[in-house]
Amino acid sequence: MAVAAPALARLMGTLARTAERALDWILPPLCLSCRAPVGRQGELCAECWRGLRFLHPPWCDRCGWPLPHEGLEPALCAACRAQPPPWRCGRAALVYDEGSRGMIVRFKHAERTEAAATFASWMASAGEALLAEAELLVPVPVHRLRLLVRGYNQAALLAKHLARRSGVPWSPDVLVRRRATASQQGLSAAARRANVTARAFAVPARLRHRVAGRRIVLIDDVQTTGATLSACTRVLADAGAARVDVLVLARVVKPATIHI
Ligand SMILES: [Zn+2]
Ligand SMILES: [Zn+2]
């Protein structure tokens, strides 16, 4: 028997709420950062919440870097004036610092995957303008071997939740990592650039048609030097993407270079 769409939506909503309550019963909700008890799954305690630094305008049109005041024309940071990134427009929800690092590292190592829905909601706010015009969300891929070890790709999880929120389709397979690069942790900026070359990423020939002519938003968890995102952007552009924007959960913002 066919079920009318509104009735089906109500039923799905009831099931989702029941599942959430069941999850709360099995897994008491804990702060995404410090694991103190909180009211609901996917929340932070008041203290950890105060430690987060959300990025908001005025920001650099090109890369989302905080600008000291509004009204700059064009609204570009010093770095983008000197050498703009290969992507059209980049946004980050948070500053990657001591307030957000622990929460994100836990998420990266598969302990707190339920955090993805919360993180995606913050990213959707920061990247509202990008998502409104996007045609495809593409997570930065991890190599198959690393996927086997870690069990999931945190960028893909964020892309999946962003797709659910925004209605923009996502694709975890149009961009692949061809060979395992050494872990980026502890490397200098120059070493990272050398480590991540455009050769590390590829769009499989049989999937190029899904990239060609599309407005794409690249999704990742943390932007440090931007070397990985630059390599991915170039590969997608070479495959014919109409444009590539970047949306990340958190970005390293060095206080000394905020001022233009
Ligand atoms: Zn906490
Ligand atoms: Zn900039």
Tab-separated table of C-alpha atoms and ligand atoms in Angstrom:
chain	number	residue	atom	x	y	z
A	1	MET	CA	0.000	0.000	0.000
A	2	ALA	CA	1.335	3.412	-0.933
A	3	VAL	CA	1.962	5.793	1.957
A	4	ALA	CA	1.326	9.501	1.343
A	5	ALA	CA	4.546	11.554	1.386
A	6	PRO	CA	3.677	13.719	4.473
A	7	ALA	CA	2.675	10.610	6.452
A	8	LEU	CA	5.903	8.899	5.404
A	9	ALA	CA	7.944	11.953	6.434
A	10	ARG	CA	6.209	11.979	9.856
A	11	LEU	CA	6.863	8.259	10.260
A	12	MET	CA	10.545	8.710	9.351
A	13	GLY	CA	10.814	11.605	11.799
A	14	THR	CA	9.300	9.502	14.593
A	15	LEU	CA	11.645	6.619	13.796
A	16	ALA	CA	14.660	8.940	13.780
A	17	ARG	CA	13.698	10.425	17.180
A	18	THR	CA	13.112	6.935	18.597
A	19	ALA	CA	16.509	5.805	17.282
A	20	GLU	CA	18.146	8.900	18.823
A	21	ARG	CA	16.546	8.202	22.215
A	22	ALA	CA	17.636	4.553	21.988
A	23	LEU	CA	21.170	5.710	21.185
A	24	ASP	CA	21.120	8.097	24.175
A	25	TRP	CA	20.113	5.164	26.367
A	26	ILE	CA	22.855	2.865	25.041
A	27	LEU	CA	25.514	5.592	24.738
A	28	PRO	CA	24.977	8.432	27.218
A	29	PRO	CA	25.624	11.710	25.343
A	30	LEU	CA	29.142	12.973	25.960
A	31	CYS	CA	30.830	16.266	25.048
A	32	LEU	CA	32.429	15.952	21.585
A	33	SER	CA	35.644	17.377	22.972
A	34	CYS	CA	36.196	16.390	26.634
A	35	ARG	CA	33.595	13.605	27.114
A	36	ALA	CA	31.820	15.275	30.020
A	37	PRO	CA	28.103	14.374	30.124
A	38	VAL	CA	25.914	16.669	27.993
A	39	GLY	CA	22.186	16.894	27.212
A	40	ARG	CA	22.183	15.437	23.686
A	41	GLN	CA	24.352	13.474	21.255
A	42	GLY	CA	26.594	15.709	19.138
A	43	GLU	CA	26.838	18.588	21.661
A	44	LEU	CA	29.737	20.200	23.501
A	45	CYS	CA	29.820	21.132	27.190
A	46	ALA	CA	29.661	24.864	27.950
A	47	GLU	CA	33.374	25.123	28.702
A	48	CYS	CA	34.540	23.436	25.479
A	49	TRP	CA	32.008	25.465	23.489
A	50	ARG	CA	33.508	28.695	24.817
A	51	GLY	CA	36.936	27.465	23.666
A	52	LEU	CA	35.905	27.248	19.982
A	53	ARG	CA	36.665	30.169	17.672
A	54	PHE	CA	34.170	30.308	14.812
A	55	LEU	CA	35.174	32.221	11.689
A	56	HIS	CA	32.790	34.868	10.388
A	57	PRO	CA	32.852	37.940	8.141
A	58	PRO	CA	34.624	40.169	7.455
A	59	TRP	CA	36.804	37.612	5.720
A	60	CYS	CA	38.888	37.378	2.581
A	61	ASP	CA	36.570	36.742	-0.386
A	62	ARG	CA	39.044	34.312	-1.824
A	63	CYS	CA	40.228	32.179	1.084
A	64	GLY	CA	38.059	32.962	4.131
A	65	TRP	CA	40.957	34.407	6.134
A	66	PRO	CA	39.677	36.817	8.832
A	67	LEU	CA	40.080	40.472	7.843
A	68	PRO	CA	40.538	43.229	10.455
A	69	HIS	CA	37.561	45.305	9.273
A	70	GLU	CA	34.839	45.529	6.648
A	71	GLY	CA	34.772	47.693	3.565
A	72	LEU	CA	38.048	46.633	1.998
A	73	GLU	CA	37.775	46.605	-1.797
A	74	PRO	CA	38.486	44.044	-2.995
A	75	ALA	CA	38.115	42.055	0.244
A	76	LEU	CA	41.381	40.130	-0.058
A	77	CYS	CA	43.968	39.148	2.533
A	78	ALA	CA	47.641	39.885	1.997
A	79	ALA	CA	48.397	36.303	0.990
A	80	CYS	CA	45.698	36.274	-1.720
A	81	ARG	CA	46.797	39.658	-3.020
A	82	ALA	CA	50.310	38.264	-3.422
A	83	GLN	CA	49.458	34.770	-4.619
A	84	PRO	CA	45.808	33.655	-4.749
A	85	PRO	CA	45.015	29.962	-4.171
A	86	PRO	CA	43.972	27.864	-7.186
A	87	TRP	CA	40.404	27.505	-5.900
A	88	ARG	CA	37.770	30.213	-6.487
A	89	CYS	CA	36.519	30.649	-2.925
A	90	GLY	CA	37.382	28.950	0.373
A	91	ARG	CA	35.587	28.910	3.735
A	92	ALA	CA	36.257	27.330	7.133
A	93	ALA	CA	33.884	27.013	10.085
A	94	LEU	CA	36.482	27.129	12.852
A	95	VAL	CA	40.005	28.110	13.757
A	96	TYR	CA	42.190	25.036	14.227
A	97	ASP	CA	43.796	25.771	17.600
A	98	GLU	CA	44.078	24.379	21.117
A	99	GLY	CA	40.310	24.846	21.556
A	100	SER	CA	39.326	22.666	18.585
A	101	ARG	CA	42.323	20.371	18.070
A	102	GLY	CA	41.403	17.618	20.559
A	103	MET	CA	37.839	17.414	19.282
A	104	ILE	CA	38.986	17.130	15.658
A	105	VAL	CA	41.763	14.621	16.361
A	106	ARG	CA	39.257	12.374	18.154
A	107	PHE	CA	36.937	12.648	15.167
A	108	LYS	CA	39.800	11.813	12.792
A	109	HIS	CA	40.609	8.622	14.619
A	110	ALA	CA	37.095	7.234	14.415
A	111	GLU	CA	36.205	7.532	18.071
A	112	ARG	CA	33.535	10.204	17.602
A	113	THR	CA	31.953	9.734	14.185
A	114	GLU	CA	28.596	11.016	15.499
A	115	ALA	CA	30.280	14.428	15.592
A	116	ALA	CA	30.028	14.595	11.783
A	117	ALA	CA	26.423	15.860	11.838
A	118	THR	CA	27.314	18.684	14.245
A	119	PHE	CA	30.455	19.628	12.308
A	120	ALA	CA	28.525	19.588	9.011
A	121	SER	CA	25.968	22.022	10.458
A	122	TRP	CA	28.779	24.488	11.307
A	123	MET	CA	30.328	24.024	7.854
A	124	ALA	CA	26.944	24.574	6.193
A	125	SER	CA	26.699	27.976	7.913
A	126	ALA	CA	30.228	29.061	6.958
A	127	GLY	CA	29.824	27.766	3.401
A	128	GLU	CA	26.197	28.779	2.808
A	129	ALA	CA	27.004	30.830	-0.299
A	130	LEU	CA	29.196	28.071	-1.762
A	131	LEU	CA	26.642	25.317	-1.169
A	132	ALA	CA	23.823	27.411	-2.671
A	133	GLU	CA	25.545	27.268	-6.083
A	134	ALA	CA	27.285	23.875	-5.783
A	135	GLU	CA	26.494	20.944	-8.062
A	136	LEU	CA	28.762	18.318	-6.507
A	137	LEU	CA	30.525	17.852	-3.147
A	138	VAL	CA	33.858	16.010	-3.360
A	139	PRO	CA	35.722	14.934	-0.205
A	140	VAL	CA	39.527	14.946	-0.183
A	141	PRO	CA	40.291	11.237	-0.513
A	142	VAL	CA	42.554	9.098	1.635
A	143	HIS	CA	44.565	6.239	0.210
A	144	ARG	CA	42.911	2.814	0.240
A	145	LEU	CA	45.538	1.464	2.654
A	146	ARG	CA	44.916	4.272	5.140
A	147	LEU	CA	41.174	3.709	4.758
A	148	LEU	CA	41.691	0.061	5.704
A	149	VAL	CA	43.597	1.044	8.836
A	150	ARG	CA	41.339	3.907	9.938
A	151	GLY	CA	38.074	2.402	8.742
A	152	TYR	CA	36.631	5.592	7.300
A	153	ASN	CA	37.507	8.855	5.606
A	154	GLN	CA	36.558	11.761	7.859
A	155	ALA	CA	36.267	14.157	4.887
A	156	ALA	CA	33.815	11.771	3.195
A	157	LEU	CA	31.749	11.572	6.371
A	158	LEU	CA	31.542	15.380	6.480
A	159	ALA	CA	30.623	15.503	2.766
A	160	LYS	CA	27.879	12.930	3.306
A	161	HIS	CA	26.299	14.971	6.109
A	162	LEU	CA	26.675	18.210	4.154
A	163	ALA	CA	24.944	16.566	1.178
A	164	ARG	CA	22.110	15.487	3.443
A	165	ARG	CA	21.689	19.018	4.798
A	166	SER	CA	22.092	20.934	1.537
A	167	GLY	CA	20.571	18.563	-1.010
A	168	VAL	CA	23.738	18.863	-3.138
A	169	PRO	CA	24.912	15.407	-4.329
A	170	TRP	CA	28.265	14.119	-3.137
A	171	SER	CA	30.672	11.667	-4.667
A	172	PRO	CA	33.382	9.819	-2.731
A	173	ASP	CA	34.957	8.262	-5.824
A	174	VAL	CA	35.481	10.956	-8.501
A	175	LEU	CA	38.755	11.902	-6.835
A	176	VAL	CA	41.174	9.153	-5.787
A	177	ARG	CA	44.490	9.098	-3.993
A	178	ARG	CA	46.889	7.114	-6.105
A	179	ARG	CA	49.635	6.390	-3.639
A	180	ALA	CA	50.033	6.647	0.095
A	181	THR	CA	51.840	9.808	1.131
A	182	ALA	CA	53.701	9.851	4.424
A	183	SER	CA	51.757	11.299	7.367
A	184	GLN	CA	51.762	15.109	7.217
A	185	GLN	CA	52.172	15.557	10.942
A	186	GLY	CA	55.446	17.119	12.000
A	187	LEU	CA	56.474	18.105	8.463
A	188	SER	CA	57.430	21.638	7.509
A	189	ALA	CA	55.341	23.537	4.979
A	190	ALA	CA	57.920	22.925	2.270
A	191	ALA	CA	58.039	19.218	3.069
A	192	ARG	CA	54.251	19.015	2.901
A	193	ARG	CA	54.246	20.637	-0.522
A	194	ALA	CA	56.865	18.197	-1.702
A	195	ASN	CA	54.957	15.330	-0.130
A	196	VAL	CA	51.645	16.178	-1.744
A	197	THR	CA	52.056	16.612	-5.448
A	198	ALA	CA	49.365	16.712	-8.079
A	199	ARG	CA	50.456	13.199	-9.023
A	200	ALA	CA	49.055	11.894	-5.731
A	201	PHE	CA	45.475	12.574	-6.863
A	202	ALA	CA	43.536	11.650	-9.974
A	203	VAL	CA	40.056	11.672	-11.491
A	204	PRO	CA	39.518	8.180	-12.987
A	205	ALA	CA	38.959	8.487	-16.767
A	206	ARG	CA	35.607	6.673	-16.564
A	207	LEU	CA	34.323	9.316	-14.056
A	208	ARG	CA	35.570	12.485	-15.770
A	209	HIS	CA	32.092	13.152	-17.172
A	210	ARG	CA	30.803	13.609	-13.605
A	211	VAL	CA	33.340	16.384	-12.996
A	212	ALA	CA	33.325	18.120	-16.401
A	213	GLY	CA	31.367	21.370	-16.418
A	214	ARG	CA	30.341	21.062	-12.745
A	215	ARG	CA	30.585	23.586	-9.907
A	216	ILE	CA	32.400	21.567	-7.268
A	217	VAL	CA	32.964	22.131	-3.545
A	218	LEU	CA	35.958	20.253	-2.127
A	219	ILE	CA	35.419	19.092	1.464
A	220	ASP	CA	38.089	18.416	4.099
A	221	ASP	CA	38.406	18.440	7.877
A	222	VAL	CA	41.501	20.615	8.423
A	223	GLN	CA	43.310	23.091	6.169
A	224	THR	CA	46.892	23.701	7.206
A	225	THR	CA	49.130	24.882	4.361
A	226	GLY	CA	46.497	24.263	1.693
A	227	ALA	CA	48.903	22.028	-0.276
A	228	THR	CA	46.503	19.065	-0.374
A	229	LEU	CA	43.544	21.243	-1.355
A	230	SER	CA	45.633	22.946	-4.059
A	231	ALA	CA	46.646	19.595	-5.546
A	232	CYS	CA	43.028	18.373	-5.545
A	233	THR	CA	41.771	21.637	-7.065
A	234	ARG	CA	44.254	21.402	-9.947
A	235	VAL	CA	43.314	17.806	-10.692
A	236	LEU	CA	39.577	18.620	-10.711
A	237	ALA	CA	40.204	21.679	-12.927
A	238	ASP	CA	42.247	19.530	-15.329
A	239	ALA	CA	39.285	17.131	-15.480
A	240	GLY	CA	37.108	20.027	-16.674
A	241	ALA	CA	35.382	21.256	-13.488
A	242	ALA	CA	33.599	24.571	-14.153
A	243	ARG	CA	34.949	25.859	-10.841
A	244	VAL	CA	36.272	24.526	-7.542
A	245	ASP	CA	35.467	25.985	-4.098
A	246	VAL	CA	36.791	24.721	-0.774
A	247	LEU	CA	34.888	24.138	2.487
A	248	VAL	CA	36.694	22.829	5.571
A	249	LEU	CA	35.775	22.293	9.200
A	250	ALA	CA	38.808	24.094	10.636
A	251	ARG	CA	41.684	26.144	9.398
A	252	VAL	CA	45.020	27.088	10.874
A	253	VAL	CA	44.974	30.858	11.303
A	254	LYS	CA	48.242	32.352	12.411
A	255	PRO	CA	47.474	35.458	14.544
A	256	ALA	CA	50.550	37.319	13.281
A	257	THR	CA	49.326	37.204	9.701
A	258	ILE	CA	45.642	38.125	10.234
A	259	HIS	CA	46.331	41.795	9.645
A	260	ILE	CA	46.807	42.903	6.074
B	1	ZN	ZN	33.679	19.463	26.990
B	2	ZN	ZN	42.810	35.300	1.293
